[in-house]
mmCIF file of C-alpha atoms in Angstrom:
data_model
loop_
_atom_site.group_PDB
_atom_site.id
_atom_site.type_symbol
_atom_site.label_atom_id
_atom_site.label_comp_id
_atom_site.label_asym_id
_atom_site.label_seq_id
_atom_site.Cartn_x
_atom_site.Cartn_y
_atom_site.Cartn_z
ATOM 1 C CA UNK A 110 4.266 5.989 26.211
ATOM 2 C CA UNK A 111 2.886 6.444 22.465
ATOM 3 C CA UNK A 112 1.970 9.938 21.225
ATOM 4 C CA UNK A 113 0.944 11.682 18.263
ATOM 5 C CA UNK A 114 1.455 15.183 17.126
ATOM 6 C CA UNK A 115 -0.451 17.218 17.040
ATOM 7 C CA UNK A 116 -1.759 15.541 20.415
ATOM 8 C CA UNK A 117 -4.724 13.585 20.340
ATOM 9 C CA UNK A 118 -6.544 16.250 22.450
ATOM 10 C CA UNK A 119 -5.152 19.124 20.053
ATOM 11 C CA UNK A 120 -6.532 16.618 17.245
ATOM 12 C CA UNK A 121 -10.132 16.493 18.669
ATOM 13 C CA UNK A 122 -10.353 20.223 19.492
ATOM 14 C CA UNK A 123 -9.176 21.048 16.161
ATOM 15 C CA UNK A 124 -11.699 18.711 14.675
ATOM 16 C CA UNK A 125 -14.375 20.272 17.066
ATOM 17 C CA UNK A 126 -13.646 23.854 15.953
ATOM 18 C CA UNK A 127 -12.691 22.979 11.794
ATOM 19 C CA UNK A 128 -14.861 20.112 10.981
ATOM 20 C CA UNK A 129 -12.598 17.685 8.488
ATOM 21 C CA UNK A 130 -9.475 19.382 10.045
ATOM 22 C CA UNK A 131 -8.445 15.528 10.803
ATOM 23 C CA UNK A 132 -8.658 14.614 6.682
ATOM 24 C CA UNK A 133 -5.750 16.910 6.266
ATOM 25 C CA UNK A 134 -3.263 16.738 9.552
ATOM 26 C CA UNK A 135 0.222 18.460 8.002
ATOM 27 C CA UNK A 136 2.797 16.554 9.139
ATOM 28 C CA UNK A 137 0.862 13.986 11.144
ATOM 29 C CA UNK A 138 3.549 12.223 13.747
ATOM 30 C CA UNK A 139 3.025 9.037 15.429
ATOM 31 C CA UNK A 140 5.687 7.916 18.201
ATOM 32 C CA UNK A 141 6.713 5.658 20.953
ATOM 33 C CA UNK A 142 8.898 7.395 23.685
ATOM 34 C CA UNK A 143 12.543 5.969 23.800
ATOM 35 C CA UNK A 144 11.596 3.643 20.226
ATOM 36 C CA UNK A 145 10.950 6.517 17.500
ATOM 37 C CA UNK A 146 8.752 8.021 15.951
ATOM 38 C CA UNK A 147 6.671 7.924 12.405
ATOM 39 C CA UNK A 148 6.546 11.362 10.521
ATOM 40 C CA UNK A 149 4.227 11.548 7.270
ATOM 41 C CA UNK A 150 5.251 14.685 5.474
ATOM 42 C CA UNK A 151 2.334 16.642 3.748
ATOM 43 C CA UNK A 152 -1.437 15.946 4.532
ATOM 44 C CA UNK A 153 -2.319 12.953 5.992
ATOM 45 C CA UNK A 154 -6.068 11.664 6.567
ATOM 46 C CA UNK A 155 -6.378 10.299 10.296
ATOM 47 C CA UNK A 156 -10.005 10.106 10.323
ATOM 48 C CA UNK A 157 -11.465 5.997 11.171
ATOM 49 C CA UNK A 158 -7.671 4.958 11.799
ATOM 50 C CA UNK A 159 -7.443 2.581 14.837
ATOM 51 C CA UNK A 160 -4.191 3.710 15.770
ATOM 52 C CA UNK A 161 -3.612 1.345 18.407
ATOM 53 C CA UNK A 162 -4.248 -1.693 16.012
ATOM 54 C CA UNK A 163 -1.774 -0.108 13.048
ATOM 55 C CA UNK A 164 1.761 1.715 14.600
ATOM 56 C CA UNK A 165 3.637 -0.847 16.904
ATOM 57 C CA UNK A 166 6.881 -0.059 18.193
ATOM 58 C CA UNK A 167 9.582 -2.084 19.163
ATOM 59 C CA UNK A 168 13.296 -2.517 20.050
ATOM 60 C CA UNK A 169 15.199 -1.288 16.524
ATOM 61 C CA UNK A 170 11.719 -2.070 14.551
ATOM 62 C CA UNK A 171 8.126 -0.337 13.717
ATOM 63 C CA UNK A 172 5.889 -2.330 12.200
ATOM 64 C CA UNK A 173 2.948 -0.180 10.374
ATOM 65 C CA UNK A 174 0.010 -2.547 9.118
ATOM 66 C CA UNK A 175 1.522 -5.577 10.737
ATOM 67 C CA UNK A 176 -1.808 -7.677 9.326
ATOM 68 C CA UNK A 177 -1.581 -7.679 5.716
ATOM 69 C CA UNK A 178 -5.286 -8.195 5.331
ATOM 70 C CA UNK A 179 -6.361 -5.328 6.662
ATOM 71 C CA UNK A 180 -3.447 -3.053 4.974
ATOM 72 C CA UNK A 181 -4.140 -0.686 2.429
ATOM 73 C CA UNK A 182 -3.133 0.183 -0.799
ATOM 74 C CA UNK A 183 0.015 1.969 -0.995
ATOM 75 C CA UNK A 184 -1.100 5.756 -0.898
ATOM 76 C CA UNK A 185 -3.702 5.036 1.567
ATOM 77 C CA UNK A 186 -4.004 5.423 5.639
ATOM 78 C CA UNK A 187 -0.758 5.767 6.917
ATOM 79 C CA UNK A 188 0.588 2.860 3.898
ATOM 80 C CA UNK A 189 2.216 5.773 2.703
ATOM 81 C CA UNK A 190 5.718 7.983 2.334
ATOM 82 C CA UNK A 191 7.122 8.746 5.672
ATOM 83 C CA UNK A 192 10.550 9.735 7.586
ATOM 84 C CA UNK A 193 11.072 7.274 9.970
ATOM 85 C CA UNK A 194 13.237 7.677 13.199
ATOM 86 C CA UNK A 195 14.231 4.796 15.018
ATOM 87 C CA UNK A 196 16.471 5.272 18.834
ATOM 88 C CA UNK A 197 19.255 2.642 18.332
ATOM 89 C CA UNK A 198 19.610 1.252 21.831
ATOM 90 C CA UNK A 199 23.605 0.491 22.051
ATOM 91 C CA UNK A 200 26.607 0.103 24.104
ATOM 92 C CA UNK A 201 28.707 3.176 25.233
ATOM 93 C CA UNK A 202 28.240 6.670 23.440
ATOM 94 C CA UNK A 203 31.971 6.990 23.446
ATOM 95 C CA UNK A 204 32.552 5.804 19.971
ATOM 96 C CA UNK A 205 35.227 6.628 18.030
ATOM 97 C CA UNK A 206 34.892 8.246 14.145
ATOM 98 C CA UNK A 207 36.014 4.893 12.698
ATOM 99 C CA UNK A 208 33.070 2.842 14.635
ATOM 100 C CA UNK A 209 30.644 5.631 14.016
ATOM 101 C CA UNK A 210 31.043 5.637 10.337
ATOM 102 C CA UNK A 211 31.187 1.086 10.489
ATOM 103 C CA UNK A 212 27.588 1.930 11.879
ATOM 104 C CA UNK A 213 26.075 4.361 9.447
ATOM 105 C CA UNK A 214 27.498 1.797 6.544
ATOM 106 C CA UNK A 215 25.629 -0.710 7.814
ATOM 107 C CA UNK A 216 22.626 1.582 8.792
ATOM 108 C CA UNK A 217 22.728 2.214 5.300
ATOM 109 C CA UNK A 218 22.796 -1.373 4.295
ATOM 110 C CA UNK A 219 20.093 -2.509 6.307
ATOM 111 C CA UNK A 220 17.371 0.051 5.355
ATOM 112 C CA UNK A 221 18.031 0.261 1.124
ATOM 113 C CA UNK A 222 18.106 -3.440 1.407
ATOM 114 C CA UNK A 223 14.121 -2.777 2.795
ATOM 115 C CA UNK A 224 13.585 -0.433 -0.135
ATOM 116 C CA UNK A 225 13.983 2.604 2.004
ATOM 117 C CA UNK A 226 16.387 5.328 2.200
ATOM 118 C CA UNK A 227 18.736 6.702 4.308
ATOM 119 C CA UNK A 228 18.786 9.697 5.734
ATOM 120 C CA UNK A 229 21.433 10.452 8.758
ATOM 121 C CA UNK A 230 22.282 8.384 12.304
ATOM 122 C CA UNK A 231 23.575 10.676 15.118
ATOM 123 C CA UNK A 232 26.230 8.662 17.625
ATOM 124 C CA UNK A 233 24.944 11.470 20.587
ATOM 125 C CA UNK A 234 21.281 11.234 20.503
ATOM 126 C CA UNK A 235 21.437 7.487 19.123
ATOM 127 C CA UNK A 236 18.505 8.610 16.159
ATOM 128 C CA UNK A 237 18.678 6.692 13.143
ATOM 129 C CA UNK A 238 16.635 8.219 10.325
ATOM 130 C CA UNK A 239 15.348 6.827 7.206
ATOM 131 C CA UNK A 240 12.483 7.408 4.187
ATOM 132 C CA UNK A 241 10.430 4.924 3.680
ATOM 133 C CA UNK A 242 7.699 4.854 0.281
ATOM 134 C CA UNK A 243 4.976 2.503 1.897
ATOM 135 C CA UNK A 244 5.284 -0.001 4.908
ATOM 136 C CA UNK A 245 5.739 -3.157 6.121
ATOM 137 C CA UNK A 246 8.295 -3.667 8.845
ATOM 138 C CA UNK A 247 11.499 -1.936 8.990
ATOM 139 C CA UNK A 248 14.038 -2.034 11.599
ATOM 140 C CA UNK A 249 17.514 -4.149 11.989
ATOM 141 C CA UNK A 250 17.458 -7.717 12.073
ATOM 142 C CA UNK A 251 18.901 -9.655 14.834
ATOM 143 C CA UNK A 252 22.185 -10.172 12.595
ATOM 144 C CA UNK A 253 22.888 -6.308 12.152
ATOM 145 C CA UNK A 254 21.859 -5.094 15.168
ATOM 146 C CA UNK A 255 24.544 -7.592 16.798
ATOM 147 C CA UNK A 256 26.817 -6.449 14.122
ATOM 148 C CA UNK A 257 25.614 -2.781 15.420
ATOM 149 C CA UNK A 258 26.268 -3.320 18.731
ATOM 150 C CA UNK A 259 29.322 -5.144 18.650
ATOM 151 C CA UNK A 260 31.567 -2.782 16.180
ATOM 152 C CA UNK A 261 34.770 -2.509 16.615
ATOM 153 C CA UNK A 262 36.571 -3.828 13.458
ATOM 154 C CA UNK A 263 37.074 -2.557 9.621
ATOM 155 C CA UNK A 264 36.337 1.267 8.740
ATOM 156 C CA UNK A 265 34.396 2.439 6.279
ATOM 157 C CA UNK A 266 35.457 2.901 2.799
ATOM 158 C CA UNK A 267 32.322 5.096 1.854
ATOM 159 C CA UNK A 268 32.538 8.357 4.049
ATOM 160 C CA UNK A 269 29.021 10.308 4.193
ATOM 161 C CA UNK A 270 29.197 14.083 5.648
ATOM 162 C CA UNK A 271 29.024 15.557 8.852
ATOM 163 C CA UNK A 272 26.171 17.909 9.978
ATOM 164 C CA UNK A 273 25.750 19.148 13.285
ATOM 165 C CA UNK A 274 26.533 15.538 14.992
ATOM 166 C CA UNK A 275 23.939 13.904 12.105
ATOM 167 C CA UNK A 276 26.100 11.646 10.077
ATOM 168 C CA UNK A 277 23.619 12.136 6.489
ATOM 169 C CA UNK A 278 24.409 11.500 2.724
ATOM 170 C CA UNK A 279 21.270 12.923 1.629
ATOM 171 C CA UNK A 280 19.553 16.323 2.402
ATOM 172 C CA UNK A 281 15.866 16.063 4.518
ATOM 173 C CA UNK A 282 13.264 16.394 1.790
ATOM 174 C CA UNK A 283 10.357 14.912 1.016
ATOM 175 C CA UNK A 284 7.302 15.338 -0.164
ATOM 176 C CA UNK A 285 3.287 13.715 0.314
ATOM 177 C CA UNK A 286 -0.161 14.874 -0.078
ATOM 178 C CA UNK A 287 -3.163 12.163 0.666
ATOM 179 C CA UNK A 288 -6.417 13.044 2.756
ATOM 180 C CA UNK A 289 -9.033 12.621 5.785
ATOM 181 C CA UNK A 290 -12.156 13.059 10.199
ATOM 182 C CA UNK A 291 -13.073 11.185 13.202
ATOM 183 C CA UNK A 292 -10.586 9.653 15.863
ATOM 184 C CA UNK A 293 -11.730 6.403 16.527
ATOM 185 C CA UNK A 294 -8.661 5.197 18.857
ATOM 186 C CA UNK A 295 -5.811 6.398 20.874
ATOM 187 C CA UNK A 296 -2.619 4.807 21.267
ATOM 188 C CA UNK A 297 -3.108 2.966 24.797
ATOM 189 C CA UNK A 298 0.340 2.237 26.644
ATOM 190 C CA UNK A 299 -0.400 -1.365 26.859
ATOM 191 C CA UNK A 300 1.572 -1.677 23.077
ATOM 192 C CA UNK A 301 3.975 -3.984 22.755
ATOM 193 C CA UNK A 302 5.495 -2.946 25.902
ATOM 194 C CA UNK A 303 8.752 -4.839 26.446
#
């Protein structure tokens, strides 16, 4: 249930027919189906990455690099600017405006207290977006995703705008440019399945 895109057969045919097309993959996408997904904006070099050992999904979380010693600098690999999108797994969709807007406050709280930024949450599709500058582990802890899940009280003083369902207080840009040629692993279904 992990995927990339472009696909990892696109990737190798592309390779085949441009060599060093996989040094410079625009907008190279890493996901987990139902968990999110990891976007890297620009060019990003996939060659020598062991995929299956560096991206790991889980519920509210990704973890990129989870082994410091083998993480690289920031700039480097996939240790580098990206648009996350995590699927919040919650109660009901029928949440009202006041709940909605408790969540992205606390959305918002969790991810710039990780040094990342916020970009939108959308109640309907459950898609919580955020930019992060390099990686560690981002996600909820097990204190706001209870607070998350359980929402019901207080509304939210700061109000963010509405666009088409996406619940954002900052536009979708951003910007990276590293480089990269050989796939060395694919992203097996035996990750972190829960």
């Amino acid at each position: 249930d992990y995927y990339t895109q472009p696909s990892l057969k696109d990737l190798a045919a592309r390779e085949y027919a441009d060599p060093g097309f996989c040094s410079r993959v625009l907008d190279f996408t890493v996901g987990r189906l139902g968990y999110g997904s990891v976007k890297y904006p620009g060019k990003t070099d996939i060659r020598f990455l062991e995929l299956d050992n560096i991206v790991k999904f889980h519920r509210h979380e990704v973890i990129v690099y989870e082994d410091e010693a083998v993480k690289p600098l920031v700039g480097q690999g996939l240790n580098k600017p990206a648009e996350v999108t995590l699927v919040l797994q919650t109660r009901p969709s029928n949440i009202d405006e006041r709940q909605k807007y408790n969540i992205v406050k606390k959305l918002m709280q969790s991810v710039e207290g990780q040094g990342a930024r916020f970009i939108s949450f959308n109640p309907e599709s459950r898609e919580w977006k955020f930019f992060v500058h390099h990686f560690s582990r981002f996600g909820l802890n097990e204190d706001d995703e209870e607070d998350i899940m359980m929402e019901d009280t207080a509304s939210a003083q700061d109000f963010v705008e509405m666009n088409n369902g996406d619940i954002s207080d900052v536009d979708e840009e951003n910007q990276i440019d590293p480089t990269g040629v050989v796939l060395s692993h694919s992203l097996p279904a035996h990750l972190g399945l829960d």
